[in-house]
Amino acid sequence: MPKAPALTTATACSNALTGMADSGWHVGACRARNAIDPVGYSLPAITQLAEACVTPIDLSELMVPERRWHSVTLGQVDLDVLGHLKSHCFDDAPVTDESGLPCAVVSTSDIEVSFTSGSPFTTESQELKRSFVPLSCPAERLLDTLGQHRAALVHGDGSEGVVGLVTISDLNKHAFRAQIYPKIARLEQRLADLIDEHFEDPWEWLPHLGEAKSGVVGHWEVLRKEGLDVSATSGATLLQLLTVIGSTEQLRKKLGFKSAKEFGELKGRMPRLRNAVMHPARPVVESRNLIENLKSSIMALDTLWNATDGAF
């Protein structure tokens, strides 16, 4: 087994984003299969990356709790259950076994096919998706699961068993946005602090913004005239802060990025993620096909977060 190379947090997470995701592998798969990933990292290194590049998602406010869901049972489909799922536009439902315990999820369209064809669900039915996620779930694992199965049963801590159902639709809830945006806001603060610490004079970094610097300078000057002692970075957007970092070799290398291209691949994902989670009128995920983009953006956020964490 090849020895895992020594990696900075930024480079390691970036490799996890570009190398593993592009090849179709993810940390959960490598861990489960006890395998070596295509770019040559040993399993311990991959596990370490998983722990370093994680935004945990608390599903307690995101999921549909067991007491509120409508499930189907193994065997013949009940017409009333099918009617309720369709009338409420539910795309997926939990499946319970003979003892009443949740054992899988199934799409409403497959439930309808089962009913019209008269084919009962059994433990061997291929339509049943045995997808489970923990109550506190790493964002990457949650998005991988929903990208593959659309829905998953949520198991609680200890001996609680299954406590809820989470679906792709739940990613557009305020509860999901509320867990992502604070980390973006804190990342903005960290980037601003890095710039303020590195440059003695704001006019050393303002030219990196091109024509956009006029808006930052205007905001800064207005506040100063009002007697507010603030840094020029207080008026810079996330994209502008990232532009300054990416254009400053010393700062870029301080965060562990060897090239502007490597940094730029992560930078491009941040404004889209920020806009998606802060504007409720815009869906975070419009379709199942876009889940991979969301996962890559959150991994990019985690990469930048961990890089700045070691820079102070």
PDB file of C-alpha atoms in Angstrom:
ATOM      1  CA  MET A   1       0.000   0.000   0.000  1.00  0.00           C
ATOM      2  CA  PRO A   2       1.520   3.358  -0.969  1.00  0.00           C
ATOM      3  CA  LYS A   3       2.328   5.668   1.864  1.00  0.00           C
ATOM      4  CA  ALA A   4       0.041   8.682   2.140  1.00  0.00           C
ATOM      5  CA  PRO A   5       1.859  11.881   1.147  1.00  0.00           C
ATOM      6  CA  ALA A   6       2.219  14.730   3.581  1.00  0.00           C
ATOM      7  CA  LEU A   7      -0.528  17.182   2.704  1.00  0.00           C
ATOM      8  CA  THR A   8      -1.472  20.614   3.933  1.00  0.00           C
ATOM      9  CA  THR A   9      -5.108  20.886   4.978  1.00  0.00           C
ATOM     10  CA  ALA A  10      -5.893  23.054   1.960  1.00  0.00           C
ATOM     11  CA  THR A  11      -4.160  20.792  -0.550  1.00  0.00           C
ATOM     12  CA  ALA A  12      -5.593  17.627   1.009  1.00  0.00           C
ATOM     13  CA  CYS A  13      -9.161  18.876   0.947  1.00  0.00           C
ATOM     14  CA  SER A  14      -8.667  20.284  -2.538  1.00  0.00           C
ATOM     15  CA  ASN A  15      -7.439  16.905  -3.749  1.00  0.00           C
ATOM     16  CA  ALA A  16     -10.447  15.289  -2.108  1.00  0.00           C
ATOM     17  CA  LEU A  17     -12.649  17.724  -4.026  1.00  0.00           C
ATOM     18  CA  THR A  18     -11.006  17.508  -7.448  1.00  0.00           C
ATOM     19  CA  GLY A  19      -9.453  14.051  -7.493  1.00  0.00           C
ATOM     20  CA  MET A  20     -11.869  11.860  -5.621  1.00  0.00           C
ATOM     21  CA  ALA A  21     -15.118  13.545  -6.643  1.00  0.00           C
ATOM     22  CA  ASP A  22     -14.166  13.683 -10.331  1.00  0.00           C
ATOM     23  CA  SER A  23     -13.303   9.982 -10.329  1.00  0.00           C
ATOM     24  CA  GLY A  24     -16.673   9.049  -8.870  1.00  0.00           C
ATOM     25  CA  TRP A  25     -15.286   8.025  -5.483  1.00  0.00           C
ATOM     26  CA  HIS A  26     -16.159   9.604  -2.188  1.00  0.00           C
ATOM     27  CA  VAL A  27     -14.845   9.221   1.335  1.00  0.00           C
ATOM     28  CA  GLY A  28     -17.775   7.124   2.495  1.00  0.00           C
ATOM     29  CA  ALA A  29     -17.256   4.652  -0.331  1.00  0.00           C
ATOM     30  CA  CYS A  30     -13.512   4.349   0.290  1.00  0.00           C
ATOM     31  CA  ARG A  31     -14.075   3.841   3.987  1.00  0.00           C
ATOM     32  CA  ALA A  32     -16.727   1.186   3.428  1.00  0.00           C
ATOM     33  CA  ARG A  33     -14.791  -0.737   0.782  1.00  0.00           C
ATOM     34  CA  ASN A  34     -11.456  -0.585   2.604  1.00  0.00           C
ATOM     35  CA  ALA A  35      -9.948   0.502  -0.690  1.00  0.00           C
ATOM     36  CA  ILE A  36      -7.281   2.791  -2.046  1.00  0.00           C
ATOM     37  CA  ASP A  37      -8.570   5.749  -3.991  1.00  0.00           C
ATOM     38  CA  PRO A  38      -7.398   6.424  -7.590  1.00  0.00           C
ATOM     39  CA  VAL A  39      -4.958   9.213  -6.707  1.00  0.00           C
ATOM     40  CA  GLY A  40      -2.939   7.017  -4.371  1.00  0.00           C
ATOM     41  CA  TYR A  41      -3.884   7.977  -0.810  1.00  0.00           C
ATOM     42  CA  SER A  42      -4.085   5.190   1.732  1.00  0.00           C
ATOM     43  CA  LEU A  43      -7.295   4.588   3.654  1.00  0.00           C
ATOM     44  CA  PRO A  44      -6.080   6.366   6.843  1.00  0.00           C
ATOM     45  CA  ALA A  45      -5.326   9.469   4.783  1.00  0.00           C
ATOM     46  CA  ILE A  46      -8.790   9.400   3.220  1.00  0.00           C
ATOM     47  CA  THR A  47     -10.404   8.999   6.625  1.00  0.00           C
ATOM     48  CA  GLN A  48      -8.362  11.951   7.864  1.00  0.00           C
ATOM     49  CA  LEU A  49      -9.596  14.035   4.940  1.00  0.00           C
ATOM     50  CA  ALA A  50     -13.167  13.131   5.800  1.00  0.00           C
ATOM     51  CA  GLU A  51     -12.696  14.375   9.343  1.00  0.00           C
ATOM     52  CA  ALA A  52     -10.975  17.567   8.177  1.00  0.00           C
ATOM     53  CA  CYS A  53     -13.466  18.448   5.430  1.00  0.00           C
ATOM     54  CA  VAL A  54     -16.785  18.111   7.180  1.00  0.00           C
ATOM     55  CA  THR A  55     -19.734  20.423   7.716  1.00  0.00           C
ATOM     56  CA  PRO A  56     -22.085  18.451   9.988  1.00  0.00           C
ATOM     57  CA  ILE A  57     -25.792  18.845   9.300  1.00  0.00           C
ATOM     58  CA  ASP A  58     -28.257  18.470  12.178  1.00  0.00           C
ATOM     59  CA  LEU A  59     -31.248  16.749  10.611  1.00  0.00           C
ATOM     60  CA  SER A  60     -33.572  17.171  13.609  1.00  0.00           C
ATOM     61  CA  GLU A  61     -35.206  20.300  12.150  1.00  0.00           C
ATOM     62  CA  LEU A  62     -34.740  19.265   8.533  1.00  0.00           C
ATOM     63  CA  MET A  63     -36.382  15.851   8.478  1.00  0.00           C
ATOM     64  CA  VAL A  64     -40.012  14.796   8.643  1.00  0.00           C
ATOM     65  CA  PRO A  65     -40.305  13.109  12.060  1.00  0.00           C
ATOM     66  CA  GLU A  66     -41.732   9.610  12.256  1.00  0.00           C
ATOM     67  CA  ARG A  67     -44.927  10.798  13.950  1.00  0.00           C
ATOM     68  CA  ARG A  68     -45.764  12.970  10.925  1.00  0.00           C
ATOM     69  CA  TRP A  69     -44.919  10.749   7.993  1.00  0.00           C
ATOM     70  CA  HIS A  70     -47.168   8.491   5.945  1.00  0.00           C
ATOM     71  CA  SER A  71     -45.633   5.113   5.243  1.00  0.00           C
ATOM     72  CA  VAL A  72     -46.395   2.043   3.158  1.00  0.00           C
ATOM     73  CA  THR A  73     -46.002  -1.504   4.370  1.00  0.00           C
ATOM     74  CA  LEU A  74     -44.581  -4.575   2.741  1.00  0.00           C
ATOM     75  CA  GLY A  75     -47.267  -6.378   0.801  1.00  0.00           C
ATOM     76  CA  GLN A  76     -50.151  -4.905  -1.210  1.00  0.00           C
ATOM     77  CA  VAL A  77     -50.292  -1.111  -1.470  1.00  0.00           C
ATOM     78  CA  ASP A  78     -53.164   0.564   0.381  1.00  0.00           C
ATOM     79  CA  LEU A  79     -55.164   2.834  -1.959  1.00  0.00           C
ATOM     80  CA  ASP A  80     -55.805   5.388   0.801  1.00  0.00           C
ATOM     81  CA  VAL A  81     -52.079   5.708   1.490  1.00  0.00           C
ATOM     82  CA  LEU A  82     -51.313   6.147  -2.201  1.00  0.00           C
ATOM     83  CA  GLY A  83     -54.060   8.757  -2.503  1.00  0.00           C
ATOM     84  CA  HIS A  84     -52.717  10.701   0.468  1.00  0.00           C
ATOM     85  CA  LEU A  85     -49.147  10.702  -0.872  1.00  0.00           C
ATOM     86  CA  LYS A  86     -50.282  11.931  -4.290  1.00  0.00           C
ATOM     87  CA  SER A  87     -52.688  14.577  -2.951  1.00  0.00           C
ATOM     88  CA  HIS A  88     -49.907  16.071  -0.828  1.00  0.00           C
ATOM     89  CA  CYS A  89     -47.340  15.800  -3.650  1.00  0.00           C
ATOM     90  CA  PHE A  90     -45.012  13.585  -1.604  1.00  0.00           C
ATOM     91  CA  ASP A  91     -42.366  12.099  -3.882  1.00  0.00           C
ATOM     92  CA  ASP A  92     -41.118   9.440  -1.466  1.00  0.00           C
ATOM     93  CA  ALA A  93     -42.350   7.469   1.524  1.00  0.00           C
ATOM     94  CA  PRO A  94     -40.905   5.192   4.207  1.00  0.00           C
ATOM     95  CA  VAL A  95     -41.539   1.462   4.026  1.00  0.00           C
ATOM     96  CA  THR A  96     -42.237  -0.542   7.184  1.00  0.00           C
ATOM     97  CA  ASP A  97     -41.802  -4.269   7.635  1.00  0.00           C
ATOM     98  CA  GLU A  98     -44.202  -6.804   9.167  1.00  0.00           C
ATOM     99  CA  SER A  99     -43.307  -5.644  12.684  1.00  0.00           C
ATOM    100  CA  GLY A 100     -43.921  -1.993  11.836  1.00  0.00           C
ATOM    101  CA  LEU A 101     -40.259  -0.993  11.795  1.00  0.00           C
ATOM    102  CA  PRO A 102     -39.010   1.315   9.002  1.00  0.00           C
ATOM    103  CA  CYS A 103     -36.753  -0.634   6.677  1.00  0.00           C
ATOM    104  CA  ALA A 104     -36.486   1.330   3.395  1.00  0.00           C
ATOM    105  CA  VAL A 105     -37.798   4.214   1.310  1.00  0.00           C
ATOM    106  CA  VAL A 106     -39.682   4.057  -1.985  1.00  0.00           C
ATOM    107  CA  SER A 107     -40.814   6.650  -4.514  1.00  0.00           C
ATOM    108  CA  THR A 108     -44.493   7.491  -4.891  1.00  0.00           C
ATOM    109  CA  SER A 109     -44.266   6.665  -8.596  1.00  0.00           C
ATOM    110  CA  ASP A 110     -43.081   3.136  -7.737  1.00  0.00           C
ATOM    111  CA  ILE A 111     -45.866   2.827  -5.178  1.00  0.00           C
ATOM    112  CA  GLU A 112     -48.386   3.700  -7.890  1.00  0.00           C
ATOM    113  CA  VAL A 113     -46.886   1.141 -10.283  1.00  0.00           C
ATOM    114  CA  SER A 114     -47.055  -1.500  -7.559  1.00  0.00           C
ATOM    115  CA  PHE A 115     -50.719  -0.697  -6.917  1.00  0.00           C
ATOM    116  CA  THR A 116     -51.840  -0.649 -10.555  1.00  0.00           C
ATOM    117  CA  SER A 117     -49.953  -3.846 -11.382  1.00  0.00           C
ATOM    118  CA  GLY A 118     -51.096  -5.626  -8.246  1.00  0.00           C
ATOM    119  CA  SER A 119     -47.498  -6.540  -7.416  1.00  0.00           C
ATOM    120  CA  PRO A 120     -46.873  -6.432  -3.644  1.00  0.00           C
ATOM    121  CA  PHE A 121     -43.681  -5.091  -2.149  1.00  0.00           C
ATOM    122  CA  THR A 122     -41.385  -7.712  -0.657  1.00  0.00           C
ATOM    123  CA  THR A 123     -38.010  -7.574   1.014  1.00  0.00           C
ATOM    124  CA  GLU A 124     -36.529  -8.442  -2.389  1.00  0.00           C
ATOM    125  CA  SER A 125     -38.268  -5.634  -4.325  1.00  0.00           C
ATOM    126  CA  GLN A 126     -35.657  -3.632  -6.230  1.00  0.00           C
ATOM    127  CA  GLU A 127     -37.748  -0.479  -5.893  1.00  0.00           C
ATOM    128  CA  LEU A 128     -37.049  -0.350  -2.168  1.00  0.00           C
ATOM    129  CA  LYS A 129     -34.012   1.783  -1.330  1.00  0.00           C
ATOM    130  CA  ARG A 130     -32.310   0.909   1.928  1.00  0.00           C
ATOM    131  CA  SER A 131     -30.720   4.292   2.533  1.00  0.00           C
ATOM    132  CA  PHE A 132     -29.940   5.516   6.033  1.00  0.00           C
ATOM    133  CA  VAL A 133     -28.155   8.574   7.440  1.00  0.00           C
ATOM    134  CA  PRO A 134     -27.348   9.571  11.045  1.00  0.00           C
ATOM    135  CA  LEU A 135     -29.147  12.398  12.832  1.00  0.00           C
ATOM    136  CA  SER A 136     -25.940  14.435  12.776  1.00  0.00           C
ATOM    137  CA  CYS A 137     -24.719  13.791   9.264  1.00  0.00           C
ATOM    138  CA  PRO A 138     -21.653  15.086   7.387  1.00  0.00           C
ATOM    139  CA  ALA A 139     -22.902  17.204   4.489  1.00  0.00           C
ATOM    140  CA  GLU A 140     -20.985  15.134   1.944  1.00  0.00           C
ATOM    141  CA  ARG A 141     -22.577  11.881   3.091  1.00  0.00           C
ATOM    142  CA  LEU A 142     -26.063  13.421   3.196  1.00  0.00           C
ATOM    143  CA  LEU A 143     -25.766  14.807  -0.325  1.00  0.00           C
ATOM    144  CA  ASP A 144     -24.235  11.587  -1.678  1.00  0.00           C
ATOM    145  CA  THR A 145     -27.139   9.602  -0.253  1.00  0.00           C
ATOM    146  CA  LEU A 146     -29.848  11.966  -1.498  1.00  0.00           C
ATOM    147  CA  GLY A 147     -28.150  12.232  -4.874  1.00  0.00           C
ATOM    148  CA  GLN A 148     -28.307   8.470  -5.245  1.00  0.00           C
ATOM    149  CA  HIS A 149     -31.649   7.658  -3.611  1.00  0.00           C
ATOM    150  CA  ARG A 150     -33.564  10.995  -3.332  1.00  0.00           C
ATOM    151  CA  ALA A 151     -34.582  10.103   0.231  1.00  0.00           C
ATOM    152  CA  ALA A 152     -33.185   8.441   3.350  1.00  0.00           C
ATOM    153  CA  LEU A 153     -34.315   7.236   6.749  1.00  0.00           C
ATOM    154  CA  VAL A 154     -32.696   9.090   9.649  1.00  0.00           C
ATOM    155  CA  HIS A 155     -31.506   7.002  12.570  1.00  0.00           C
ATOM    156  CA  GLY A 156     -31.100   8.587  15.966  1.00  0.00           C
ATOM    157  CA  ASP A 157     -28.361   8.291  18.533  1.00  0.00           C
ATOM    158  CA  GLY A 158     -27.873   5.130  20.541  1.00  0.00           C
ATOM    159  CA  SER A 159     -30.857   2.796  20.537  1.00  0.00           C
ATOM    160  CA  GLU A 160     -33.431   5.279  19.240  1.00  0.00           C
ATOM    161  CA  GLY A 161     -33.729   3.581  15.874  1.00  0.00           C
ATOM    162  CA  VAL A 162     -35.239   5.448  12.919  1.00  0.00           C
ATOM    163  CA  VAL A 163     -36.576   8.866  13.917  1.00  0.00           C
ATOM    164  CA  GLY A 164     -37.395  10.553  10.611  1.00  0.00           C
ATOM    165  CA  LEU A 165     -37.271  10.838   6.844  1.00  0.00           C
ATOM    166  CA  VAL A 166     -35.167  13.332   4.861  1.00  0.00           C
ATOM    167  CA  THR A 167     -35.591  13.973   1.137  1.00  0.00           C
ATOM    168  CA  ILE A 168     -34.014  16.092  -1.551  1.00  0.00           C
ATOM    169  CA  SER A 169     -36.840  18.615  -1.103  1.00  0.00           C
ATOM    170  CA  ASP A 170     -35.741  19.260   2.495  1.00  0.00           C
ATOM    171  CA  LEU A 171     -32.491  20.808   1.234  1.00  0.00           C
ATOM    172  CA  ASN A 172     -34.501  23.907   0.315  1.00  0.00           C
ATOM    173  CA  LYS A 173     -35.791  24.420   3.856  1.00  0.00           C
ATOM    174  CA  HIS A 174     -34.628  27.340   5.996  1.00  0.00           C
ATOM    175  CA  ALA A 175     -33.246  24.797   8.474  1.00  0.00           C
ATOM    176  CA  PHE A 176     -30.662  23.653   5.925  1.00  0.00           C
ATOM    177  CA  ARG A 177     -29.692  27.189   4.862  1.00  0.00           C
ATOM    178  CA  ALA A 178     -29.363  28.216   8.515  1.00  0.00           C
ATOM    179  CA  GLN A 179     -26.637  25.611   9.080  1.00  0.00           C
ATOM    180  CA  ILE A 180     -24.539  26.611   6.062  1.00  0.00           C
ATOM    181  CA  TYR A 181     -24.681  30.405   6.051  1.00  0.00           C
ATOM    182  CA  PRO A 182     -23.046  31.069   9.478  1.00  0.00           C
ATOM    183  CA  LYS A 183     -19.917  29.256   8.305  1.00  0.00           C
ATOM    184  CA  ILE A 184     -19.802  31.405   5.160  1.00  0.00           C
ATOM    185  CA  ALA A 185     -20.161  34.572   7.254  1.00  0.00           C
ATOM    186  CA  ARG A 186     -17.358  33.481   9.577  1.00  0.00           C
ATOM    187  CA  LEU A 187     -15.194  32.641   6.563  1.00  0.00           C
ATOM    188  CA  GLU A 188     -15.707  36.213   5.289  1.00  0.00           C
ATOM    189  CA  GLN A 189     -14.538  37.498   8.666  1.00  0.00           C
ATOM    190  CA  ARG A 190     -11.435  35.305   8.596  1.00  0.00           C
ATOM    191  CA  LEU A 191     -10.507  36.414   5.073  1.00  0.00           C
ATOM    192  CA  ALA A 192     -10.948  40.074   6.031  1.00  0.00           C
ATOM    193  CA  ASP A 193      -8.746  39.595   9.106  1.00  0.00           C
ATOM    194  CA  LEU A 194      -6.039  37.949   6.978  1.00  0.00           C
ATOM    195  CA  ILE A 195      -6.018  40.879   4.564  1.00  0.00           C
ATOM    196  CA  ASP A 196      -5.999  43.491   7.341  1.00  0.00           C
ATOM    197  CA  GLU A 197      -3.134  41.699   9.045  1.00  0.00           C
ATOM    198  CA  HIS A 198      -1.048  41.375   5.873  1.00  0.00           C
ATOM    199  CA  PHE A 199      -1.447  44.866   4.381  1.00  0.00           C
ATOM    200  CA  GLU A 200      -0.578  47.978   6.374  1.00  0.00           C
ATOM    201  CA  ASP A 201      -2.250  50.260   3.825  1.00  0.00           C
ATOM    202  CA  PRO A 202      -5.593  49.292   2.201  1.00  0.00           C
ATOM    203  CA  TRP A 203      -4.403  50.887  -1.029  1.00  0.00           C
ATOM    204  CA  GLU A 204      -1.934  48.034  -1.318  1.00  0.00           C
ATOM    205  CA  TRP A 205      -4.752  45.532  -1.897  1.00  0.00           C
ATOM    206  CA  LEU A 206      -7.558  47.677  -3.321  1.00  0.00           C
ATOM    207  CA  PRO A 207      -6.029  47.735  -6.861  1.00  0.00           C
ATOM    208  CA  HIS A 208      -6.531  43.966  -7.041  1.00  0.00           C
ATOM    209  CA  LEU A 209     -10.273  44.660  -7.323  1.00  0.00           C
ATOM    210  CA  GLY A 210     -10.017  46.706 -10.507  1.00  0.00           C
ATOM    211  CA  GLU A 211     -13.000  48.975 -11.097  1.00  0.00           C
ATOM    212  CA  ALA A 212     -14.893  47.295  -8.270  1.00  0.00           C
ATOM    213  CA  LYS A 213     -12.638  49.052  -5.766  1.00  0.00           C
ATOM    214  CA  SER A 214     -14.690  52.262  -6.119  1.00  0.00           C
ATOM    215  CA  GLY A 215     -17.659  50.675  -4.332  1.00  0.00           C
ATOM    216  CA  VAL A 216     -15.466  49.411  -1.484  1.00  0.00           C
ATOM    217  CA  VAL A 217     -13.726  52.779  -1.121  1.00  0.00           C
ATOM    218  CA  GLY A 218     -17.051  54.627  -1.185  1.00  0.00           C
ATOM    219  CA  HIS A 219     -18.475  52.447   1.572  1.00  0.00           C
ATOM    220  CA  TRP A 220     -15.306  52.879   3.626  1.00  0.00           C
ATOM    221  CA  GLU A 221     -15.161  56.664   3.241  1.00  0.00           C
ATOM    222  CA  VAL A 222     -18.834  57.166   4.108  1.00  0.00           C
ATOM    223  CA  LEU A 223     -18.415  55.237   7.353  1.00  0.00           C
ATOM    224  CA  ARG A 224     -15.250  57.146   8.221  1.00  0.00           C
ATOM    225  CA  LYS A 225     -17.031  60.466   7.695  1.00  0.00           C
ATOM    226  CA  GLU A 226     -19.703  59.265  10.093  1.00  0.00           C
ATOM    227  CA  GLY A 227     -16.969  58.777  12.667  1.00  0.00           C
ATOM    228  CA  LEU A 228     -16.899  54.997  12.444  1.00  0.00           C
ATOM    229  CA  ASP A 229     -13.417  53.516  12.617  1.00  0.00           C
ATOM    230  CA  VAL A 230     -13.657  50.486  10.338  1.00  0.00           C
ATOM    231  CA  SER A 231     -11.384  48.656   7.955  1.00  0.00           C
ATOM    232  CA  ALA A 232     -11.793  48.977   4.209  1.00  0.00           C
ATOM    233  CA  THR A 233     -12.458  45.216   4.142  1.00  0.00           C
ATOM    234  CA  SER A 234     -15.785  45.847   5.904  1.00  0.00           C
ATOM    235  CA  GLY A 235     -17.258  46.908   2.561  1.00  0.00           C
ATOM    236  CA  ALA A 236     -15.800  44.051   0.506  1.00  0.00           C
ATOM    237  CA  THR A 237     -17.917  41.140  -0.654  1.00  0.00           C
ATOM    238  CA  LEU A 238     -16.905  37.491  -0.260  1.00  0.00           C
ATOM    239  CA  LEU A 239     -15.844  37.359  -3.906  1.00  0.00           C
ATOM    240  CA  GLN A 240     -13.739  40.510  -3.516  1.00  0.00           C
ATOM    241  CA  LEU A 241     -12.015  39.177  -0.399  1.00  0.00           C
ATOM    242  CA  LEU A 242     -11.263  35.931  -2.202  1.00  0.00           C
ATOM    243  CA  THR A 243      -9.958  37.884  -5.208  1.00  0.00           C
ATOM    244  CA  VAL A 244      -7.467  39.738  -3.008  1.00  0.00           C
ATOM    245  CA  ILE A 245      -6.291  36.504  -1.376  1.00  0.00           C
ATOM    246  CA  GLY A 246      -5.965  34.747  -4.725  1.00  0.00           C
ATOM    247  CA  SER A 247      -4.004  37.658  -6.208  1.00  0.00           C
ATOM    248  CA  THR A 248      -1.566  37.815  -3.286  1.00  0.00           C
ATOM    249  CA  GLU A 249       0.961  34.995  -3.488  1.00  0.00           C
ATOM    250  CA  GLN A 250       2.066  35.267   0.148  1.00  0.00           C
ATOM    251  CA  LEU A 251      -1.487  35.001   1.458  1.00  0.00           C
ATOM    252  CA  ARG A 252      -2.371  32.237  -0.957  1.00  0.00           C
ATOM    253  CA  LYS A 253       0.624  30.164   0.114  1.00  0.00           C
ATOM    254  CA  LYS A 254      -0.069  30.925   3.755  1.00  0.00           C
ATOM    255  CA  LEU A 255      -3.371  29.119   3.281  1.00  0.00           C
ATOM    256  CA  GLY A 256      -1.570  26.168   1.686  1.00  0.00           C
ATOM    257  CA  PHE A 257      -2.470  26.747  -1.977  1.00  0.00           C
ATOM    258  CA  LYS A 258       0.416  26.287  -4.394  1.00  0.00           C
ATOM    259  CA  SER A 259      -1.119  28.034  -7.378  1.00  0.00           C
ATOM    260  CA  ALA A 260      -3.676  30.668  -8.261  1.00  0.00           C
ATOM    261  CA  LYS A 261      -5.504  28.070 -10.368  1.00  0.00           C
ATOM    262  CA  GLU A 262      -5.895  25.712  -7.418  1.00  0.00           C
ATOM    263  CA  PHE A 263      -7.304  28.544  -5.308  1.00  0.00           C
ATOM    264  CA  GLY A 264      -9.460  29.836  -8.145  1.00  0.00           C
ATOM    265  CA  GLU A 265     -11.301  26.514  -8.518  1.00  0.00           C
ATOM    266  CA  LEU A 266     -12.577  26.880  -4.962  1.00  0.00           C
ATOM    267  CA  LYS A 267     -13.127  30.627  -5.176  1.00  0.00           C
ATOM    268  CA  GLY A 268     -15.566  30.285  -8.058  1.00  0.00           C
ATOM    269  CA  ARG A 269     -17.957  28.146  -6.026  1.00  0.00           C
ATOM    270  CA  MET A 270     -18.309  30.452  -3.019  1.00  0.00           C
ATOM    271  CA  PRO A 271     -20.483  33.310  -4.372  1.00  0.00           C
ATOM    272  CA  ARG A 272     -22.989  30.866  -5.869  1.00  0.00           C
ATOM    273  CA  LEU A 273     -23.226  28.937  -2.606  1.00  0.00           C
ATOM    274  CA  ARG A 274     -23.560  32.149  -0.588  1.00  0.00           C
ATOM    275  CA  ASN A 275     -26.330  33.493  -2.803  1.00  0.00           C
ATOM    276  CA  ALA A 276     -28.195  30.199  -2.776  1.00  0.00           C
ATOM    277  CA  VAL A 277     -28.304  29.848   1.008  1.00  0.00           C
ATOM    278  CA  MET A 278     -28.988  33.504   1.870  1.00  0.00           C
ATOM    279  CA  HIS A 279     -31.868  34.110  -0.576  1.00  0.00           C
ATOM    280  CA  PRO A 280     -34.931  31.964   0.302  1.00  0.00           C
ATOM    281  CA  ALA A 281     -36.528  32.920  -3.031  1.00  0.00           C
ATOM    282  CA  ARG A 282     -33.800  30.925  -4.780  1.00  0.00           C
ATOM    283  CA  PRO A 283     -33.856  27.139  -4.377  1.00  0.00           C
ATOM    284  CA  VAL A 284     -30.660  25.616  -3.037  1.00  0.00           C
ATOM    285  CA  VAL A 285     -31.308  22.528  -5.158  1.00  0.00           C
ATOM    286  CA  GLU A 286     -33.588  22.719  -8.174  1.00  0.00           C
ATOM    287  CA  SER A 287     -33.161  19.120  -9.254  1.00  0.00           C
ATOM    288  CA  ARG A 288     -31.433  15.889  -8.308  1.00  0.00           C
ATOM    289  CA  ASN A 289     -28.819  16.523 -11.015  1.00  0.00           C
ATOM    290  CA  LEU A 290     -27.556  19.616  -9.140  1.00  0.00           C
ATOM    291  CA  ILE A 291     -26.824  17.866  -5.839  1.00  0.00           C
ATOM    292  CA  GLU A 292     -23.271  17.070  -6.939  1.00  0.00           C
ATOM    293  CA  ASN A 293     -22.660  20.781  -7.551  1.00  0.00           C
ATOM    294  CA  LEU A 294     -23.955  21.614  -4.076  1.00  0.00           C
ATOM    295  CA  LYS A 295     -21.737  18.936  -2.532  1.00  0.00           C
ATOM    296  CA  SER A 296     -18.652  20.270  -4.342  1.00  0.00           C
ATOM    297  CA  SER A 297     -19.457  23.813  -3.196  1.00  0.00           C
ATOM    298  CA  ILE A 298     -19.794  22.766   0.452  1.00  0.00           C
ATOM    299  CA  MET A 299     -16.544  20.803   0.202  1.00  0.00           C
ATOM    300  CA  ALA A 300     -14.918  23.946  -1.204  1.00  0.00           C
ATOM    301  CA  LEU A 301     -16.266  25.905   1.764  1.00  0.00           C
ATOM    302  CA  ASP A 302     -14.823  23.324   4.161  1.00  0.00           C
ATOM    303  CA  THR A 303     -11.471  23.446   2.354  1.00  0.00           C
ATOM    304  CA  LEU A 304     -11.240  27.227   2.699  1.00  0.00           C
ATOM    305  CA  TRP A 305     -12.478  27.077   6.283  1.00  0.00           C
ATOM    306  CA  ASN A 306      -9.827  24.566   7.333  1.00  0.00           C
ATOM    307  CA  ALA A 307      -7.136  26.475   5.434  1.00  0.00           C
ATOM    308  CA  THR A 308      -7.946  29.723   7.262  1.00  0.00           C
ATOM    309  CA  ASP A 309      -8.223  27.861  10.555  1.00  0.00           C
ATOM    310  CA  GLY A 310      -4.483  27.190  10.481  1.00  0.00           C
ATOM    311  CA  ALA A 311      -3.471  30.626   9.225  1.00  0.00           C
ATOM    312  CA  PHE A 312      -3.699  32.579  12.483  1.00  0.00           C
TER     313      PHE A 312
END
